Amino acid sequence: MAAANNVPVGLDKDQIFGMAEKEMEYRVELFNKYKESELNMGENSCIDRCVSKYWQVTNLVGQLLGAGRPPV
C-alpha cells in the first residue's frame, strides 16, 4: 500500500532514488551492450513492438498508482 505522499510504506525517498538510479544504470548497460548493427531487421521490429508494449503498460501502471486506484 502507498502512503498519502505516494511513497510506498517501508521505503524512504533515498531508497526509492537509489532503486531508480540502479534501474537506469542497468538500462544504460543493456543499451550499450546491444548495438543496432548486431540485430537484423526482424529482431529490431520485434524489439520495437515489445518496448512499445512495455512503455504502454508502465504508463498505465503509473497512472493507476498516481490515482490511487486498485489494479483492474
N, CA, C and O atoms as a MOPAC input file, in Angstrom:
PM7 MOZYME 1SCF
protein

 N      0.82600 1    -1.18000 1     0.00000 1
 C      0.00000 1     0.00000 1     0.00000 1
 C      0.87200 1     1.24500 1     0.00000 1
 O      1.94600 1     1.23500 1     0.60300 1
 N      0.46400 1     2.26500 1    -0.62600 1
 C      1.21800 1     3.50300 1    -0.67000 1
 C      0.66400 1     4.45500 1     0.37200 1
 O     -0.53900 1     4.49700 1     0.63300 1
 N      1.56500 1     5.21100 1     0.95300 1
 C      1.16600 1     6.23100 1     1.91500 1
 C      0.56800 1     7.41700 1     1.16600 1
 O      0.55500 1     7.44300 1    -0.06400 1
 N      0.07600 1     8.39500 1     1.91800 1
 C     -0.59200 1     9.54900 1     1.31200 1
 C      0.33900 1    10.35400 1     0.40900 1
 O     -0.12100 1    11.00300 1    -0.53100 1
 N      1.65500 1    10.31900 1     0.68700 1
 C      2.60400 1    11.08000 1    -0.12700 1
 C      3.14900 1    10.27200 1    -1.30200 1
 O      4.17000 1    10.64100 1    -1.88300 1
 N      2.48400 1     9.18000 1    -1.65500 1
 C      2.83700 1     8.30800 1    -2.78500 1
 C      4.16900 1     7.59300 1    -2.61400 1
 O      4.73100 1     7.10900 1    -3.59600 1
 N      4.68800 1     7.51400 1    -1.39800 1
 C      5.90300 1     6.75100 1    -1.11700 1
 C      5.46600 1     5.42800 1    -0.51000 1
 O      4.75100 1     5.41900 1     0.49200 1
 N      5.88500 1     4.29700 1    -1.10500 1
 C      5.48300 1     3.00300 1    -0.55000 1
 C      5.87700 1     2.88800 1     0.92000 1
 O      6.94100 1     3.35700 1     1.32400 1
 N      5.01500 1     2.26300 1     1.71100 1
 C      5.26800 1     2.08100 1     3.12900 1
 C      6.54800 1     1.27000 1     3.30600 1
 O      6.74500 1     0.25900 1     2.63300 1
 N      7.39800 1     1.70500 1     4.19200 1
 C      8.63400 1     0.98700 1     4.47400 1
 C      9.82400 1     1.44400 1     3.64300 1
 O     10.94100 1     0.98100 1     3.87500 1
 N      9.61900 1     2.33200 1     2.69000 1
 C     10.71300 1     2.84500 1     1.87200 1
 C     10.80900 1     4.35200 1     2.04900 1
 O      9.79700 1     5.05400 1     2.05300 1
 N     12.03300 1     4.84200 1     2.19500 1
 C     12.18300 1     6.29200 1     2.24300 1
 C     12.63400 1     6.79100 1     0.87200 1
 O     12.95000 1     6.00300 1    -0.01900 1
 N     12.65500 1     8.09900 1     0.72400 1
 C     12.96600 1     8.67500 1    -0.58500 1
 C     14.36500 1     8.30400 1    -1.06300 1
 O     14.56700 1     8.10000 1    -2.26000 1
 N     15.33100 1     8.21400 1    -0.15800 1
 C     16.69300 1     7.83400 1    -0.55300 1
 C     16.72500 1     6.42800 1    -1.14700 1
 O     17.43900 1     6.18300 1    -2.11900 1
 N     15.95400 1     5.50000 1    -0.57000 1
 C     15.89200 1     4.13700 1    -1.10400 1
 C     15.24100 1     4.13300 1    -2.48100 1
 O     15.69400 1     3.43200 1    -3.38600 1
 N     14.18400 1     4.91200 1    -2.63700 1
 C     13.49000 1     4.96000 1    -3.91800 1
 C     14.39800 1     5.54400 1    -4.99300 1
 O     14.47400 1     5.00800 1    -6.09900 1
 N     15.09000 1     6.64400 1    -4.67400 1
 C     16.00900 1     7.23100 1    -5.64500 1
 C     17.15700 1     6.28200 1    -5.96200 1
 O     17.61700 1     6.22400 1    -7.10200 1
 N     17.62100 1     5.54300 1    -4.96700 1
 C     18.67900 1     4.56800 1    -5.18900 1
 C     18.24100 1     3.46800 1    -6.14400 1
 O     18.99800 1     3.05600 1    -7.02400 1
 N     17.00400 1     2.99300 1    -5.96100 1
 C     16.48000 1     1.96000 1    -6.85700 1
 C     16.31200 1     2.50300 1    -8.27900 1
 O     16.61700 1     1.81100 1    -9.25000 1
 N     15.82800 1     3.73600 1    -8.39600 1
 C     15.66000 1     4.33700 1    -9.72300 1
 C     17.01200 1     4.52200 1   -10.39900 1
 O     17.14500 1     4.29100 1   -11.60100 1
 N     18.00500 1     4.93500 1    -9.63700 1
 C     19.35300 1     5.12300 1   -10.19000 1
 C     19.92100 1     3.79100 1   -10.67500 1
 O     20.50600 1     3.72300 1   -11.75600 1
 N     19.75300 1     2.74200 1    -9.88800 1
 C     20.25800 1     1.41400 1   -10.26800 1
 C     19.55200 1     0.91200 1   -11.52800 1
 O     20.18400 1     0.31600 1   -12.40100 1
 N     18.23500 1     1.15400 1   -11.62400 1
 C     17.49100 1     0.74900 1   -12.81000 1
 C     18.04900 1     1.44900 1   -14.04800 1
 O     18.22400 1     0.81800 1   -15.09100 1
 N     18.32700 1     2.74000 1   -13.93900 1
 C     18.86600 1     3.47700 1   -15.08200 1
 C     20.25400 1     2.95700 1   -15.46000 1
 O     20.57800 1     2.87000 1   -16.64400 1
 N     21.07000 1     2.61400 1   -14.47000 1
 C     22.39400 1     2.04800 1   -14.75900 1
 C     22.25300 1     0.75500 1   -15.55100 1
 O     22.98400 1     0.53000 1   -16.51600 1
 N     21.31300 1    -0.09500 1   -15.14400 1
 C     21.09200 1    -1.35800 1   -15.85700 1
 C     20.61700 1    -1.10600 1   -17.28100 1
 O     21.05200 1    -1.78600 1   -18.21000 1
 N     19.72800 1    -0.13400 1   -17.45900 1
 C     19.21700 1     0.17100 1   -18.79700 1
 C     20.33800 1     0.67100 1   -19.70800 1
 O     20.44100 1     0.25300 1   -20.86100 1
 N     21.17600 1     1.56500 1   -19.18400 1
 C     22.28500 1     2.09700 1   -19.97700 1
 C     23.26000 1     0.97800 1   -20.33900 1
 O     23.73600 1     0.90000 1   -21.47100 1
 N     23.55000 1     0.11800 1   -19.37200 1
 C     24.45000 1    -1.00700 1   -19.62800 1
 C     23.88700 1    -1.92100 1   -20.71500 1
 O     24.61200 1    -2.33500 1   -21.61900 1
 N     22.60400 1    -2.23100 1   -20.62700 1
 C     21.96600 1    -3.09200 1   -21.61700 1
 C     21.97200 1    -2.42800 1   -22.99000 1
 O     22.26300 1    -3.07300 1   -23.99800 1
 N     21.64900 1    -1.13300 1   -23.02200 1
 C     21.63800 1    -0.39400 1   -24.27700 1
 C     23.02300 1    -0.39900 1   -24.92200 1
 O     23.14600 1    -0.61000 1   -26.12900 1
 N     24.05700 1    -0.17000 1   -24.12600 1
 C     25.42000 1    -0.13100 1   -24.65700 1
 C     25.90900 1    -1.51100 1   -25.08400 1
 O     26.77600 1    -1.62600 1   -25.95100 1
 N     25.35600 1    -2.55300 1   -24.47800 1
 C     25.79100 1    -3.91800 1   -24.79400 1
 C     25.30000 1    -4.36100 1   -26.16800 1
 O     26.02000 1    -5.03800 1   -26.90200 1
 N     24.07600 1    -3.97800 1   -26.51300 1
 C     23.48100 1    -4.42200 1   -27.76300 1
 C     23.31600 1    -3.24300 1   -28.71200 1
 O     22.41400 1    -2.42100 1   -28.55100 1
 N     24.17900 1    -3.17300 1   -29.67800 1
 C     24.11600 1    -2.11800 1   -30.69100 1
 C     23.18300 1    -2.56400 1   -31.81200 1
 O     23.04500 1    -3.76000 1   -32.06800 1
 N     22.54600 1    -1.61100 1   -32.47700 1
 C     21.61700 1    -1.93600 1   -33.56600 1
 C     22.27900 1    -2.74700 1   -34.66900 1
 O     21.63100 1    -3.59700 1   -35.28100 1
 N     23.54700 1    -2.50200 1   -34.93100 1
 C     24.22400 1    -3.19500 1   -36.01700 1
 C     24.30200 1    -4.70300 1   -35.77400 1
 O     24.53900 1    -5.46900 1   -36.70900 1
 N     24.10400 1    -5.13200 1   -34.52600 1
 C     24.18200 1    -6.54900 1   -34.21200 1
 C     22.84500 1    -7.26600 1   -34.41600 1
 O     22.78300 1    -8.49200 1   -34.31900 1
 N     21.78500 1    -6.52000 1   -34.69600 1
 C     20.45800 1    -7.11200 1   -34.86000 1
 C     20.00200 1    -6.98600 1   -36.30600 1
 O     20.31400 1    -6.00900 1   -36.98700 1
 N     19.25600 1    -7.99100 1   -36.76700 1
 C     18.71400 1    -7.88000 1   -38.11100 1
 C     17.37700 1    -7.12900 1   -38.06400 1
 O     16.89300 1    -6.80100 1   -36.98100 1
 N     16.78600 1    -6.85900 1   -39.21800 1
 C     15.57100 1    -6.05200 1   -39.29900 1
 C     14.40900 1    -6.69000 1   -38.53600 1
 O     13.66200 1    -5.98500 1   -37.85700 1
 N     14.24600 1    -8.00100 1   -38.63600 1
 C     13.17000 1    -8.68700 1   -37.92100 1
 C     13.31600 1    -8.57400 1   -36.41000 1
 O     12.33200 1    -8.37300 1   -35.69900 1
 N     14.54100 1    -8.70300 1   -35.92300 1
 C     14.79100 1    -8.58000 1   -34.48600 1
 C     14.50200 1    -7.15600 1   -34.01000 1
 O     13.89800 1    -6.95700 1   -32.95600 1
 N     14.94100 1    -6.16600 1   -34.79700 1
 C     14.68000 1    -4.77100 1   -34.43400 1
 C     13.19100 1    -4.49800 1   -34.37100 1
 O     12.72200 1    -3.82600 1   -33.45300 1
 N     12.44000 1    -5.01200 1   -35.33900 1
 C     10.99800 1    -4.81100 1   -35.38000 1
 C     10.33000 1    -5.44100 1   -34.15400 1
 O      9.44800 1    -4.83900 1   -33.54200 1
 N     10.75100 1    -6.63900 1   -33.80700 1
 C     10.20300 1    -7.33700 1   -32.64900 1
 C     10.50100 1    -6.55900 1   -31.36600 1
 O      9.62100 1    -6.38400 1   -30.52300 1
 N     11.72000 1    -6.10200 1   -31.22500 1
 C     12.12000 1    -5.34000 1   -30.04400 1
 C     11.32300 1    -4.04100 1   -29.95700 1
 O     10.87400 1    -3.65600 1   -28.87700 1
 N     11.14800 1    -3.37000 1   -31.08600 1
 C     10.37000 1    -2.12600 1   -31.09000 1
 C      8.95100 1    -2.36200 1   -30.59200 1
 O      8.42800 1    -1.56500 1   -29.81300 1
 N      8.32000 1    -3.45200 1   -31.03700 1
 C      6.95100 1    -3.75200 1   -30.60200 1
 C      6.91600 1    -4.06400 1   -29.10900 1
 O      6.02800 1    -3.59900 1   -28.39400 1
 N      7.87800 1    -4.84900 1   -28.64300 1
 C      7.91900 1    -5.21300 1   -27.22700 1
 C      8.16200 1    -3.99300 1   -26.34100 1
 O      7.51700 1    -3.83900 1   -25.30400 1
 N      9.07700 1    -3.13900 1   -26.74400 1
 C      9.37200 1    -1.93800 1   -25.96800 1
 C      8.15800 1    -1.02800 1   -25.93700 1
 O      7.85400 1    -0.43500 1   -24.90200 1
 N      7.46200 1    -0.91000 1   -27.05400 1
 C      6.25800 1    -0.08500 1   -27.10100 1
 C      5.21000 1    -0.60600 1   -26.11900 1
 O      4.59600 1     0.17500 1   -25.39300 1
 N      5.00700 1    -1.91800 1   -26.09800 1
 C      4.04100 1    -2.51100 1   -25.16500 1
 C      4.48700 1    -2.30900 1   -23.72300 1
 O      3.66400 1    -2.03300 1   -22.85100 1
 N      5.79000 1    -2.44500 1   -23.46600 1
 C      6.32300 1    -2.24600 1   -22.12000 1
 C      6.00700 1    -0.83600 1   -21.63000 1
 O      5.53500 1    -0.65800 1   -20.50700 1
 N      6.26800 1     0.16700 1   -22.47200 1
 C      6.04000 1     1.55200 1   -22.05000 1
 C      4.55700 1     1.86100 1   -21.91000 1
 O      4.18300 1     2.67400 1   -21.06500 1
 N      3.70100 1     1.23700 1   -22.71500 1
 C      2.25800 1     1.42700 1   -22.55900 1
 C      1.80900 1     0.91200 1   -21.18700 1
 O      1.05300 1     1.58300 1   -20.48300 1
 N      2.27500 1    -0.27500 1   -20.81500 1
 C      1.90400 1    -0.86100 1   -19.53000 1
 C      2.50400 1    -0.04500 1   -18.38600 1
 O      1.82700 1     0.20300 1   -17.38900 1
 N      3.75700 1     0.37200 1   -18.51400 1
 C      4.39500 1     1.18100 1   -17.48600 1
 C      3.63000 1     2.47600 1   -17.26800 1
 O      3.43000 1     2.89700 1   -16.12900 1
 N      3.20000 1     3.10900 1   -18.35600 1
 C      2.42400 1     4.33700 1   -18.25800 1
 C      1.09100 1     4.07800 1   -17.56100 1
 O      0.68500 1     4.85500 1   -16.69700 1
 N      0.41200 1     3.00200 1   -17.92700 1
 C     -0.87000 1     2.66100 1   -17.31100 1
 C     -0.70500 1     2.40200 1   -15.81300 1
 O     -1.49600 1     2.89600 1   -15.01000 1
 N      0.30200 1     1.64100 1   -15.43900 1
 C      0.55300 1     1.35400 1   -14.02500 1
 C      0.84200 1     2.65200 1   -13.27900 1
 O      0.33900 1     2.85200 1   -12.17400 1
 N      1.63800 1     3.52900 1   -13.86400 1
 C      1.92500 1     4.81600 1   -13.23500 1
 C      0.67800 1     5.64500 1   -13.03300 1
 O      0.51700 1     6.28400 1   -11.99300 1
 N     -0.20900 1     5.64300 1   -14.01900 1
 C     -1.45600 1     6.39000 1   -13.89600 1
 C     -2.33400 1     5.80200 1   -12.79200 1
 O     -2.92100 1     6.54300 1   -12.00400 1
 N     -2.42300 1     4.47500 1   -12.73400 1
 C     -3.23600 1     3.83700 1   -11.70200 1
 C     -2.66800 1     4.10600 1   -10.31100 1
 O     -3.41500 1     4.40400 1    -9.37800 1
 N     -1.35700 1     4.00200 1   -10.17500 1
 C     -0.74000 1     4.26000 1    -8.87900 1
 C     -0.89100 1     5.72400 1    -8.47600 1
 O     -1.13500 1     6.03300 1    -7.31000 1
 N     -0.74600 1     6.61600 1    -9.44600 1
 C     -0.88700 1     8.04100 1    -9.16600 1
 C     -2.29300 1     8.42000 1    -8.75800 1
 O     -2.48900 1     9.33900 1    -7.96300 1
 N     -3.27200 1     7.71500 1    -9.29900 1
 C     -4.66500 1     7.99900 1    -8.97300 1
 C     -5.09600 1     7.25300 1    -7.71000 1
 O     -6.19300 1     7.48500 1    -7.20200 1
 N     -4.25300 1     6.36800 1    -7.20300 1
 C     -4.59100 1     5.60800 1    -6.01400 1
 C     -5.65800 1     4.56100 1    -6.25100 1
 O     -6.32400 1     4.12500 1    -5.31200 1
 N     -5.82600 1     4.15200 1    -7.50300 1
 C     -6.83900 1     3.15400 1    -7.84900 1
 C     -6.24200 1     1.76300 1    -7.81300 1
 O     -5.06500 1     1.58900 1    -8.12800 1
 N     -7.03300 1     0.76800 1    -7.43400 1
 C     -6.54700 1    -0.61600 1    -7.44400 1
 C     -6.39200 1    -1.11200 1    -8.87600 1
 O     -7.01600 1    -0.56200 1    -9.78300 1
 N     -5.57000 1    -2.14300 1    -9.09900 1
 C     -5.41300 1    -2.70200 1   -10.44200 1
 C     -6.73700 1    -3.19200 1   -11.00200 1
 O     -7.64400 1    -3.55700 1   -10.25400 1
 N     -6.83700 1    -3.19800 1   -12.30300 1
 C     -8.07900 1    -3.60300 1   -12.98400 1
 C     -8.17800 1    -5.10500 1   -13.02900 1
 O     -9.14900 1    -5.64400 1   -13.56000 1

